[in-house]
Short mmCIF file of C-alpha atoms and ligand atoms in Angstrom, two decimals:
data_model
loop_
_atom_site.label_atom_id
_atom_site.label_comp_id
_atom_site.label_asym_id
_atom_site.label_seq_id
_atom_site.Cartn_x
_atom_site.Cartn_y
_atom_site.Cartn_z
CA UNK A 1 -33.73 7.07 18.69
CA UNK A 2 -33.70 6.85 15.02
CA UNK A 3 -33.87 3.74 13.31
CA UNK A 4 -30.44 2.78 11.69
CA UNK A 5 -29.18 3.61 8.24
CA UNK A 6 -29.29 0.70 5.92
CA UNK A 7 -27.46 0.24 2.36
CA UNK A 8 -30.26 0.33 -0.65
CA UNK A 9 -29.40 -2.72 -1.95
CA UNK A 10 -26.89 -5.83 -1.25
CA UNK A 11 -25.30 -4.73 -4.61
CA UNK A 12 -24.67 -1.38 -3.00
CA UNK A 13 -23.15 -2.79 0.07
CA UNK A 14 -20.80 -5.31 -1.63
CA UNK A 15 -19.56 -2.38 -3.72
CA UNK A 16 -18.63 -0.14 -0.84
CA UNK A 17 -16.77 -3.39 0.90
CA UNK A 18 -15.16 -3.78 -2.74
CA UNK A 19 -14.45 0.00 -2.52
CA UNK A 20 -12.69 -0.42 0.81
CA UNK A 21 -10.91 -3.50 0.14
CA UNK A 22 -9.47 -2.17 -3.40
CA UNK A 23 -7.15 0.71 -2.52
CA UNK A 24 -3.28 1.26 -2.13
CA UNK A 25 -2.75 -2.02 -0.87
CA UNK A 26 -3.83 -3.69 -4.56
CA UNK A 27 -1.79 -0.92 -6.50
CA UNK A 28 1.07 0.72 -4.50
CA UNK A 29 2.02 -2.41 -1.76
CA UNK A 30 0.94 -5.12 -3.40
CA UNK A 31 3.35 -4.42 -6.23
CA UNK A 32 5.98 -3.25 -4.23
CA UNK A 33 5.40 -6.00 -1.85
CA UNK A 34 5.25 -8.92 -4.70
CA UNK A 35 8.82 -6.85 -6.15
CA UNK A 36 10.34 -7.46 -2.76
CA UNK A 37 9.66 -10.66 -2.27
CA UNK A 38 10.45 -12.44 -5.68
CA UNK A 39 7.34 -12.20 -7.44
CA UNK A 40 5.06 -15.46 -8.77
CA UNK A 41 6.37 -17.42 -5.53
CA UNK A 42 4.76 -14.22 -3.19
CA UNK A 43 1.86 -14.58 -5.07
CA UNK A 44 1.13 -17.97 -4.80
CA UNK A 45 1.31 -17.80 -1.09
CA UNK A 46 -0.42 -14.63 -0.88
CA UNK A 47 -3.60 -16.28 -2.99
CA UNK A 48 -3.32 -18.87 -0.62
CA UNK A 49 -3.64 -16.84 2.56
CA UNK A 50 -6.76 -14.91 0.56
CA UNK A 51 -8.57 -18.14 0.60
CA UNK A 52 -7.43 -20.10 3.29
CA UNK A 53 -7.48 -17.17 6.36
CA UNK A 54 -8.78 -14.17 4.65
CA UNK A 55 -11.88 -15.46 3.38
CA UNK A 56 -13.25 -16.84 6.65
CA UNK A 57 -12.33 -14.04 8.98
CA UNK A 58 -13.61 -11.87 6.03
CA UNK A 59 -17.16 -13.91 6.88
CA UNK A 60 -16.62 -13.53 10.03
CA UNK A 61 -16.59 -9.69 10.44
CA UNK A 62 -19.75 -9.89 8.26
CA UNK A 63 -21.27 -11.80 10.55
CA UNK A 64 -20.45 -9.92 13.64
CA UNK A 65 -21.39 -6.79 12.00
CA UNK A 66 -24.66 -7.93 10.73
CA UNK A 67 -25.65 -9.36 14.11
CA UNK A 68 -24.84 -6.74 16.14
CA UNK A 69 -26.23 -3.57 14.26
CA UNK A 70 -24.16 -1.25 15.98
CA UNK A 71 -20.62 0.14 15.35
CA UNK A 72 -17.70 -2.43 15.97
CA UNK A 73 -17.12 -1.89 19.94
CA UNK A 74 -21.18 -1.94 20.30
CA UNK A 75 -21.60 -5.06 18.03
CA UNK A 76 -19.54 -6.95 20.26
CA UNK A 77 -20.89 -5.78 23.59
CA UNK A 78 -24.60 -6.59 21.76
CA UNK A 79 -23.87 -10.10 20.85
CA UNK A 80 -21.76 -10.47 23.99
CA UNK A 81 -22.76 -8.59 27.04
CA UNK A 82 -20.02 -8.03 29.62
CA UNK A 83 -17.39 -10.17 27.72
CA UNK A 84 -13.96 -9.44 26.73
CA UNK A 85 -13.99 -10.23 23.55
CA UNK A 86 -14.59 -6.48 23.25
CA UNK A 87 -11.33 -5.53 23.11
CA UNK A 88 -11.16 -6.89 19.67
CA UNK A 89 -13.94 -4.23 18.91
CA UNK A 90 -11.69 -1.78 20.61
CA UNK A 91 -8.29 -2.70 18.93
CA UNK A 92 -10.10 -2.52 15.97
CA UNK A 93 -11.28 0.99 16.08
CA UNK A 94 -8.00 2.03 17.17
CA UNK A 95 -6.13 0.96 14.22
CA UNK A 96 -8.47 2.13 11.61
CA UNK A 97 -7.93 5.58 13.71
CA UNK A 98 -3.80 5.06 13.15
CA UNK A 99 -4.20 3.54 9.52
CA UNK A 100 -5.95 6.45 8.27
CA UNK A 101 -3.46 9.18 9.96
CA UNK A 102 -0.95 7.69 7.95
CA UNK A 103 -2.88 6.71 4.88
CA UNK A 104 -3.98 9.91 4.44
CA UNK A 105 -0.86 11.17 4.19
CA UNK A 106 -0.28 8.89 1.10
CA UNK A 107 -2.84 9.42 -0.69
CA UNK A 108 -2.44 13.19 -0.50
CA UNK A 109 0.74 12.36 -2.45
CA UNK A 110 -1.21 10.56 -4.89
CA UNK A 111 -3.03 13.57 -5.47
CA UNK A 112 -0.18 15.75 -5.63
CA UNK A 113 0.96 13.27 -8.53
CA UNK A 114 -2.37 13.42 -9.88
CA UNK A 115 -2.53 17.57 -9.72
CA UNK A 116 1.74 17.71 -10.88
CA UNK A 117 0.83 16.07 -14.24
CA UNK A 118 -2.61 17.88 -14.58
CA UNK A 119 -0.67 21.05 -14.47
CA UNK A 120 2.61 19.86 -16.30
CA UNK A 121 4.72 20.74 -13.96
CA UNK A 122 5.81 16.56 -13.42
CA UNK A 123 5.95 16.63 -17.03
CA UNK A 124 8.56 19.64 -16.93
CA UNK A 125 10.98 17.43 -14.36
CA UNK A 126 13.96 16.15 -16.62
CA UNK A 127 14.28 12.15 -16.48
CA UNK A 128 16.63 10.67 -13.78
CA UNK A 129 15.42 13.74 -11.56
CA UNK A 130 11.94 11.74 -10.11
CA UNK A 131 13.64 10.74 -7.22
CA UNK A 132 14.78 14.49 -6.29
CA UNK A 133 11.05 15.39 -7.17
CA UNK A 134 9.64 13.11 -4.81
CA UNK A 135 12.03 13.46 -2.22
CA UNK A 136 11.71 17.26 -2.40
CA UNK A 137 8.20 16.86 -2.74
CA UNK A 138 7.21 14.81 0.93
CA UNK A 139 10.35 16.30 2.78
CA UNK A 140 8.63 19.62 2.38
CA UNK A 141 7.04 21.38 5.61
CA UNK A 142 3.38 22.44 4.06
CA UNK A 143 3.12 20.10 0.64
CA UNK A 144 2.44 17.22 2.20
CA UNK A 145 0.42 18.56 4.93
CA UNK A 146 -1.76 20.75 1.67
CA UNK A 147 -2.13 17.43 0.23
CA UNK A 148 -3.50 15.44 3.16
CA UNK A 149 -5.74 17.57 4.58
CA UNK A 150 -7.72 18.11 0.91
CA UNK A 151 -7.67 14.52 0.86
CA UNK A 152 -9.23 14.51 4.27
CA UNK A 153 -11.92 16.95 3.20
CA UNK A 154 -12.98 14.97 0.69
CA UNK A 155 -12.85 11.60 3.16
CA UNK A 156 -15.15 13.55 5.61
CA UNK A 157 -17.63 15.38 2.68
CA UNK A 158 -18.20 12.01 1.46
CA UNK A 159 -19.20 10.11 5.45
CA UNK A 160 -20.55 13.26 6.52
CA UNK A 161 -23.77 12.41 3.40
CA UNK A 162 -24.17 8.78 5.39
CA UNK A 163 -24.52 5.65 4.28
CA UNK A 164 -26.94 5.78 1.09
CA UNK A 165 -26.13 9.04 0.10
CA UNK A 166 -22.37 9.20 0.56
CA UNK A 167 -20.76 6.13 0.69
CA UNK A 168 -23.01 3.79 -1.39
CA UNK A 169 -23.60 6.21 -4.14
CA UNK A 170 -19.81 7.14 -3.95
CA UNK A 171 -18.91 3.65 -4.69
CA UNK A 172 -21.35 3.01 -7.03
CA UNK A 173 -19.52 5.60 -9.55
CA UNK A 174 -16.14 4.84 -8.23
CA UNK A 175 -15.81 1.28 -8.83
CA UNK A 176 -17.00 0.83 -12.43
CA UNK A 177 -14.47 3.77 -13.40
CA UNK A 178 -11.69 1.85 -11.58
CA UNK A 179 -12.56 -1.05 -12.88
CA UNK A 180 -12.45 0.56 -16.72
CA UNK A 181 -9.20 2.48 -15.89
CA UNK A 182 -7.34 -0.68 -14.65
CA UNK A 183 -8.17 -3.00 -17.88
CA UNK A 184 -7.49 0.63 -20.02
CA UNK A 185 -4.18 1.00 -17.99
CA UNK A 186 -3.36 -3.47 -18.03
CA UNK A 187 -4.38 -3.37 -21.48
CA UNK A 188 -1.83 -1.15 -22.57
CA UNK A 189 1.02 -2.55 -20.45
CA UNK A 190 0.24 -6.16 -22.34
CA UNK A 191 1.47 -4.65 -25.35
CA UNK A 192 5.03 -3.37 -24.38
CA UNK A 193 7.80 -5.36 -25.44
CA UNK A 194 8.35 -5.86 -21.85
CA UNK A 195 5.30 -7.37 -21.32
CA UNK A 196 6.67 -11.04 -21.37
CA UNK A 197 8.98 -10.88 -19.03
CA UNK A 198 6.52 -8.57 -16.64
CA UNK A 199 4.36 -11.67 -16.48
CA UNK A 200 6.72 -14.29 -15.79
CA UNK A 201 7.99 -12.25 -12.99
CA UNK A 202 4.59 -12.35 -11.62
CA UNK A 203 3.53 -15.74 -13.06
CA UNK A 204 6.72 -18.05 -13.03
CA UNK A 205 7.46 -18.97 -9.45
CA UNK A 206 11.00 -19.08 -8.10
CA UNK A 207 10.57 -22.11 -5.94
CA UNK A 208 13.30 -21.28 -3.47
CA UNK A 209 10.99 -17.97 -1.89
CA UNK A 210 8.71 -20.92 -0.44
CA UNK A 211 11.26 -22.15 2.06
CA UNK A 212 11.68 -18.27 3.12
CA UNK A 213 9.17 -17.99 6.40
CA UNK A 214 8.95 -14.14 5.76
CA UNK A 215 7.59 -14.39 2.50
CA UNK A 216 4.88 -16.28 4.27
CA UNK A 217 4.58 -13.52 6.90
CA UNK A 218 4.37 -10.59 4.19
CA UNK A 219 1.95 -12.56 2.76
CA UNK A 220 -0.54 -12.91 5.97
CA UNK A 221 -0.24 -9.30 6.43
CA UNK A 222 -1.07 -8.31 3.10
CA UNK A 223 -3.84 -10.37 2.69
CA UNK A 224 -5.27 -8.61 6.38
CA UNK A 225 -4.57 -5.08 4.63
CA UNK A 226 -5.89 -5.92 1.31
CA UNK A 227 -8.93 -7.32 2.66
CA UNK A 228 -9.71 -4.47 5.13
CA UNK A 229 -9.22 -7.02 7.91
CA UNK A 230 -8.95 -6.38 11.48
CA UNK A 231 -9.84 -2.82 11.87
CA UNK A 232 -13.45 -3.51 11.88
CA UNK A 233 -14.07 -1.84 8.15
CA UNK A 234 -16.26 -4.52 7.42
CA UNK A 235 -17.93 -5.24 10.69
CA UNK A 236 -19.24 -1.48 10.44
CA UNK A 237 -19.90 -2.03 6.95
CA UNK A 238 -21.85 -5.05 7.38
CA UNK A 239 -23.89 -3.97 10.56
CA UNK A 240 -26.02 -1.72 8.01
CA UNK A 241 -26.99 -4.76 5.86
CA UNK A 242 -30.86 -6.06 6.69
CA UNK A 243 -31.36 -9.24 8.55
CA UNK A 244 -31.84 -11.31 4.67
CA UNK A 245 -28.96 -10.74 3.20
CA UNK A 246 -26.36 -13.70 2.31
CA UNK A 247 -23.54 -13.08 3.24
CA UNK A 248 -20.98 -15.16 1.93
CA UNK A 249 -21.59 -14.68 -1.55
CA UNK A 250 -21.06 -11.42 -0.80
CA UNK A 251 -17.92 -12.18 1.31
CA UNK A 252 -16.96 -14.68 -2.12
CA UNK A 253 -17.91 -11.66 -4.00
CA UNK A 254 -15.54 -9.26 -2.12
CA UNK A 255 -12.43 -11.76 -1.99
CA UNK A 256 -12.79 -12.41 -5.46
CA UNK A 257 -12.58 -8.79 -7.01
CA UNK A 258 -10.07 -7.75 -4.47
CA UNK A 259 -7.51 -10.46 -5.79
CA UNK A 260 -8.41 -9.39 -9.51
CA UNK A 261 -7.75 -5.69 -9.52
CA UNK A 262 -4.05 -6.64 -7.24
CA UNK A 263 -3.46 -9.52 -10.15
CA UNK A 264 -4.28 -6.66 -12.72
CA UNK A 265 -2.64 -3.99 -10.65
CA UNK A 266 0.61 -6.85 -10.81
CA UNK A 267 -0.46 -7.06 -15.09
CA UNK A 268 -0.48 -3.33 -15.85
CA UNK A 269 2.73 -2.33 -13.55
CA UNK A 270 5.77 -5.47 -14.14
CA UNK A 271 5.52 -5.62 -17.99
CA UNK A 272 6.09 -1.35 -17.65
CA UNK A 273 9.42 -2.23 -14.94
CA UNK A 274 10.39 -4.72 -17.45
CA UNK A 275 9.99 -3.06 -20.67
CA UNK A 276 12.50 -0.10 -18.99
CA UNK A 277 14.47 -1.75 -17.24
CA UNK A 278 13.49 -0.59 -13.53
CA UNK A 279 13.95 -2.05 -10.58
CA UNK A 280 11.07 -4.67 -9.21
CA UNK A 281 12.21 -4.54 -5.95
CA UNK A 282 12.31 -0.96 -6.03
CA UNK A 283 10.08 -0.97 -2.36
CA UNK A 284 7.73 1.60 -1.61
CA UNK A 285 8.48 4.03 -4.22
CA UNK A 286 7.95 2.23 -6.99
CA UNK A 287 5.00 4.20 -7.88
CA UNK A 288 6.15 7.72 -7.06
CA UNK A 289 9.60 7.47 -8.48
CA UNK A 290 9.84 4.59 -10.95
CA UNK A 291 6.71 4.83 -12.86
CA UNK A 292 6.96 8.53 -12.87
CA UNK A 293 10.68 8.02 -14.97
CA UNK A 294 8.84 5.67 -16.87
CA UNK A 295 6.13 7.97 -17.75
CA UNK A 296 8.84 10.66 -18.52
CA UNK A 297 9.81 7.95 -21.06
CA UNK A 298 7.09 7.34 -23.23
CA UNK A 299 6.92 11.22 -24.06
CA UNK A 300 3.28 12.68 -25.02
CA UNK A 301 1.42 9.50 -23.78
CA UNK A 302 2.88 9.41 -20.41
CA UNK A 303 0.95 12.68 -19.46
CA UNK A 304 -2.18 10.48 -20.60
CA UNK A 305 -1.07 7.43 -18.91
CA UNK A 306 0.14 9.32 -15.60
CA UNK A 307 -2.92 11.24 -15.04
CA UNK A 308 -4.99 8.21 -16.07
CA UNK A 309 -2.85 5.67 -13.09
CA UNK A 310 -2.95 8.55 -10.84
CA UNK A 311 -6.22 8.81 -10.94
CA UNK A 312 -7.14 5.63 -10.69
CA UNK A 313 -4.99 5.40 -7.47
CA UNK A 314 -6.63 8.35 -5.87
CA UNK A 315 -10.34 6.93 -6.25
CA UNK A 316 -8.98 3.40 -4.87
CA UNK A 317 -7.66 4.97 -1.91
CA UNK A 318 -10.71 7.27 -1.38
CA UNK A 319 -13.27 4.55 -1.54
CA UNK A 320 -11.05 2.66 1.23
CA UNK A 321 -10.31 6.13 3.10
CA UNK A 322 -14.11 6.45 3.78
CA UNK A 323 -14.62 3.05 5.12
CA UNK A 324 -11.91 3.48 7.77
CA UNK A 325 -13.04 7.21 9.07
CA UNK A 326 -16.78 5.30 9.17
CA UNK A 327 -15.51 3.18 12.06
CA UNK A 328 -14.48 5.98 14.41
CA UNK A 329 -17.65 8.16 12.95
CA UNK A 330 -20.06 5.40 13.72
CA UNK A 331 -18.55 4.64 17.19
CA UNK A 332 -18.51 8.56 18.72
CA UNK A 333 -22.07 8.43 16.93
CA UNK A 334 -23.44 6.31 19.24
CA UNK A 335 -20.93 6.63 22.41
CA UNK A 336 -21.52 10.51 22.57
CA UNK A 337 -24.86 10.79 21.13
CA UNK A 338 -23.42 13.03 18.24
CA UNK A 339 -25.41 13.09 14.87
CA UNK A 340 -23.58 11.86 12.30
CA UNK A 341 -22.11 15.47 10.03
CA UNK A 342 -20.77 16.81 14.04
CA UNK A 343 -19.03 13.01 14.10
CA UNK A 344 -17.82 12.94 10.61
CA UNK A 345 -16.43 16.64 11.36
CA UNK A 346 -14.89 16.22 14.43
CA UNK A 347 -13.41 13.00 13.94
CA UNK A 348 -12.49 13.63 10.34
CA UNK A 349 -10.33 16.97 12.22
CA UNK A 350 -8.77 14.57 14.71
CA UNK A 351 -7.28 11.87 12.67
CA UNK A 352 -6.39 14.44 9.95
CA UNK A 353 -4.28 16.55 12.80
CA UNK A 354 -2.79 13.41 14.52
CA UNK A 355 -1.74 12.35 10.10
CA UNK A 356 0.37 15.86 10.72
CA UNK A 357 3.27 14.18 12.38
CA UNK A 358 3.17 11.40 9.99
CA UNK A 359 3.15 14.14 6.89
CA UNK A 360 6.04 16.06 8.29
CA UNK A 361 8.53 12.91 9.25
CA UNK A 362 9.50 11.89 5.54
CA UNK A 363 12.53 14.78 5.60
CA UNK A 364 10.18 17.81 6.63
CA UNK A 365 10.52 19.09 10.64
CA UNK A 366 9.19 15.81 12.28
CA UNK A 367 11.61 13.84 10.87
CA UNK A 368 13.10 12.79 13.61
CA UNK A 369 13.14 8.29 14.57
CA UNK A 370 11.55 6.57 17.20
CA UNK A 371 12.43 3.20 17.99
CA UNK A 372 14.68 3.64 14.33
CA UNK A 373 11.54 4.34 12.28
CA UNK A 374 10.28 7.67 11.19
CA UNK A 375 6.57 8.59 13.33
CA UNK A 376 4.80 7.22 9.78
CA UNK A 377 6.85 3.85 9.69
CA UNK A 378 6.74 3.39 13.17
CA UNK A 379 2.35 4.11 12.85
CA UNK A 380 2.54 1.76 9.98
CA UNK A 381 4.36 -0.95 11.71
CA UNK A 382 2.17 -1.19 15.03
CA UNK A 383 -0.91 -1.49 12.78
CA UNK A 384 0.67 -4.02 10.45
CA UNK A 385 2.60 -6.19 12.30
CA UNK A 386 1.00 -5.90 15.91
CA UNK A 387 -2.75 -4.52 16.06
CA UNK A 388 -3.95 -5.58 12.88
CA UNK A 389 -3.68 -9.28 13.13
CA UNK A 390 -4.24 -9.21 16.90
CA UNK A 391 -7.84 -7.22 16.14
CA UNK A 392 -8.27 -10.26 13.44
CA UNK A 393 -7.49 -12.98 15.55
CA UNK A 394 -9.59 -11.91 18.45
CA UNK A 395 -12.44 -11.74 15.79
CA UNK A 396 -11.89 -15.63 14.55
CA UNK A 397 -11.31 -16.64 18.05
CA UNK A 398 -14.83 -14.74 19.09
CA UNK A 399 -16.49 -16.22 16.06
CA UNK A 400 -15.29 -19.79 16.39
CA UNK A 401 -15.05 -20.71 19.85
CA UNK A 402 -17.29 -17.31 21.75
CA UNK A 403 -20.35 -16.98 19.91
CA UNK A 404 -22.03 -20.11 20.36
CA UNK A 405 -21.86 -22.24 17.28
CA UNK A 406 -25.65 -22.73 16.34
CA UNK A 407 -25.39 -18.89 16.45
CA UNK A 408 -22.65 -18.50 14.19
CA UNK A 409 -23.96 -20.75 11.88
CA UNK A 410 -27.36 -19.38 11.71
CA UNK A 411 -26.11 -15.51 11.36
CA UNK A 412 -23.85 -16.89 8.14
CA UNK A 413 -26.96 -18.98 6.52
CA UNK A 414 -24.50 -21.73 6.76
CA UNK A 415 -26.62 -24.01 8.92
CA UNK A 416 -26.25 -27.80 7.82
CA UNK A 417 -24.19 -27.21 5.33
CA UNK A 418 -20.60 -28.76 4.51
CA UNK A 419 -19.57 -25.12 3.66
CA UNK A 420 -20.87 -24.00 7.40
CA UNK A 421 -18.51 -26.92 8.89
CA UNK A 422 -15.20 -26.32 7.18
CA UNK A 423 -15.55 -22.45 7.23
CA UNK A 424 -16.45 -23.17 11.49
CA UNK A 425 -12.94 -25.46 11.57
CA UNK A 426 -10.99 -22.44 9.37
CA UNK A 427 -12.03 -20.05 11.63
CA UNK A 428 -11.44 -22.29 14.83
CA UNK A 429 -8.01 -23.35 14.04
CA UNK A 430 -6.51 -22.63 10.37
CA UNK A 431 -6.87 -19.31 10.86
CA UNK A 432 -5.98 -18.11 14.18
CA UNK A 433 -2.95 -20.90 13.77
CA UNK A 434 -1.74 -19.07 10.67
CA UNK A 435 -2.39 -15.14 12.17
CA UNK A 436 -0.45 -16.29 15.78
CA UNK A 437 2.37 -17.64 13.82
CA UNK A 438 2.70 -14.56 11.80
CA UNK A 439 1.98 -12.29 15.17
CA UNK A 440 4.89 -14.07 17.27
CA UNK A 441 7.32 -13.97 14.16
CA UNK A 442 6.59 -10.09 13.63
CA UNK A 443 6.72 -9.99 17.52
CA UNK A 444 10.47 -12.11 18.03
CA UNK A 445 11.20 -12.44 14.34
N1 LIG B 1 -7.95 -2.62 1.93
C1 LIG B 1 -7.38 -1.34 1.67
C2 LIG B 1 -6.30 -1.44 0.61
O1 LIG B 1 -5.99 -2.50 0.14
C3 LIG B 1 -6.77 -0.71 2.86
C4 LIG B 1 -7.73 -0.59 3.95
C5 LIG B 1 -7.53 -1.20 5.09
C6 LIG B 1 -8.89 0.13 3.77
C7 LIG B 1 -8.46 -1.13 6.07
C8 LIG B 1 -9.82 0.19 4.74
C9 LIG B 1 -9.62 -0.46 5.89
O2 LIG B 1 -5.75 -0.41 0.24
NA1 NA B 2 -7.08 -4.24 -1.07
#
């Protein structure tokens, strides 16, 4: 057997989990999310639910990842032979499988946006008509499909180079640039005349939204997405760091710049809904149909601005793309035997074709509703209300109560410390407290 791919450096792995964790959810649901749900009072909680559950089941994935040098179902199985605590392993590759058929899909819009202003033909669509555009655009029966699979392709070219030479180096270009675009893009948005009230949206609370228990659940499940939690992400990530590494200042590390670029993500996009008059709330399509009009606004320096955002969108959701498809490539890896370009092929192919149905149910042929939801709702809400949070409670639980405490401990570098203690009791009872409550109120709620 060969020996196991390993990042080149600790910087190099806390980019790539920086690359997965910064994606659509910081840019396109976090600001559609923090629009629904009143704004400064959402964020609050949702900074709350970064520190007080993300942050130690973030740890915890490290930790399982790092010990068990394998993908996620193997890392389990290594630490704990013949257990069940497995089927967290399991769940988790699952829903990275049924994230990415969907996200896909979504990011191939992005990239239509991207490729519409690069040509001018967005530019050419007459304001008030971005709705019609957009609509036209993913009801369509090939567009969307186009657009997903070439973001695919570029998913799969990236994991099919491995760990150093595709994903790490990948990373190391994309997250500078994102980080430049953002403050370019923020930057501007300070300046609008807007730009007052855009920050009191996000930065005065409206205390009411605190007695509101599904403020408190939106904010759970965006801090699983926006971390990359529960769909093992970062236990595969973290199972190709060396046995020296510390990991929670990389974990710190990770939380930290995640919550940035979705506080600057919130900075660069209110002040723009404010200064014309858009809708906060305006859900989902806030980026494809509101900023678009607003774009259309500012005349020559939309173009700039639009292909700038879009952009900046596509990389995000690229960097995370890759992380996801690396759980199922790592697992068929070692389950089959495959090398990893026939596993990044192959299973790049399958989740692209099971995305199809997800691509053509937004008004093209598959639009028909299960259960009341469209086959890409309904793929979105069993990850994000049921699987995701199940996969990340199952890890806490395995963490804190499974894996034998001295172990734990020793795997984080947290031995005898205070920090070791209360992150032990967070990921005992704080967190799988606050993920069950949010589970059985997205289960009965
Ligand atoms: N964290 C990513 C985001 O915020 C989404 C994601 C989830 C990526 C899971 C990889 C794994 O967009
Ligand atoms: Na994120």
């Amino acid at each position: 057997m060969e020996t196991r791919e390993q990042w080149a450096s600790k910087m190099g792995f806390i980019l790539a989990a920086v690359g997965s964790a910064v994606g659509l959810g910081n840019i396109w649901r976090f600001s559609y999310v923090t629009g629904e749900s009143g704004g400064a009072a959402f964020l609050i909680i949702y900074v709350l639910c970064i520190f007080l559950v993300g942050l130690p089941v973030l740890l915890a994935e490290f930790s399982v990842g790092r010990r068990g040098q394998s993908d996620v179902i193997g890392s389990f199985n290594n630490i704990a032979p013949g257990k069940p605590w497995v089927l967290g392993g399991i769940i988790g590759v699952l829903t990275s499988f049924l994230i990415l058929s969907f996200y896909g899909v979504i990011a191939g819009w992005v990239v239509f946006f991207l490729f519409s202003y690069l040509t001018g033909s967005a530019q050419a669509v007459a304001g008030g008509e971005y709705a019609d555009f957009f609509v036209n655009f993913i009801g369509g029966a090939a567009g969307p499909v186009i657009w997903q699979v070439i973001f695919m392709a570029a998913v799969v070219a990236i994991v099919y180079f491995g760990i150093k030479k595709g994903i790490e180096l990948s990373n190391k270009i994309f997250m500078p640039l994102l980080a430049l675009i953002i403050l370019i893009l923020a930057g501007y948005a300070l300046t609008l005349d807007g730009a007052g009230e855009g920050l009191s949206f996000l930065f005065t609370p409206d205390w009411s939204a605190f007695g509101d228990a599904s403020v408190y659940a939106a904010a759970v499940g965006q801090a699983f997405f926006t971390l990359s939690l529960g769909m093992g992400a970062m236990i595969a990530y973290s199972s190709y760091l060396p046995k020296n590494t510390k990991l929670p200042s990389a974990a710190g590390t990770v939380v930290t710049l995640d919550t940035l670029f979705a506080i600057i993500a919130g900075i660069m996009i209110f002040p723009v809904v404010f200064t014309f008059g858009v809708d906060p709330a305006a859900g989902p399509a806030l980026i494809f149909i509101t900023l678009p009009e607003v774009f259309n606004m500012m005349g020559g320096a939309g173009t700039f601005f639009a292909i700038l955002f879009f952009f900046l969108v596509a990389i995000a959701a690229l960097s995370s793309a890759i992380s996801l498809l690396e759980v199922s490539v790592s697992y068929v890896m070692r389950q089959f035997n495959w090398s990893r370009k026939k596993a990044a092929l192959i299973a790049g192919v399958v989740v692209t074709l099971f995305g199809v149905p997800s691509a053509l149910s937004q008004g093209g042929p598959l639009s028909g509703e299960i259960f009341g939801l469209s086959f890409l709702d309904l793929v979105d809400t069993i990850t994000d209300k049921y699987t995701l949070p199940l996969s990340g409670l199952i890890v806490a639980l395995f963490v804190g109560w499974g894996w034998n405490k001295v172990d734990a401990l020793k795997e984080t570098g947290l031995t005898d410390s205070l920090i070791g203690v209360v992150w032990l009791w967070f990921i005992r009872v704080i967190a799988p407290l606050g993920i069950l409550w949010i589970l059985l109120q997205n289960i009965f709620g």
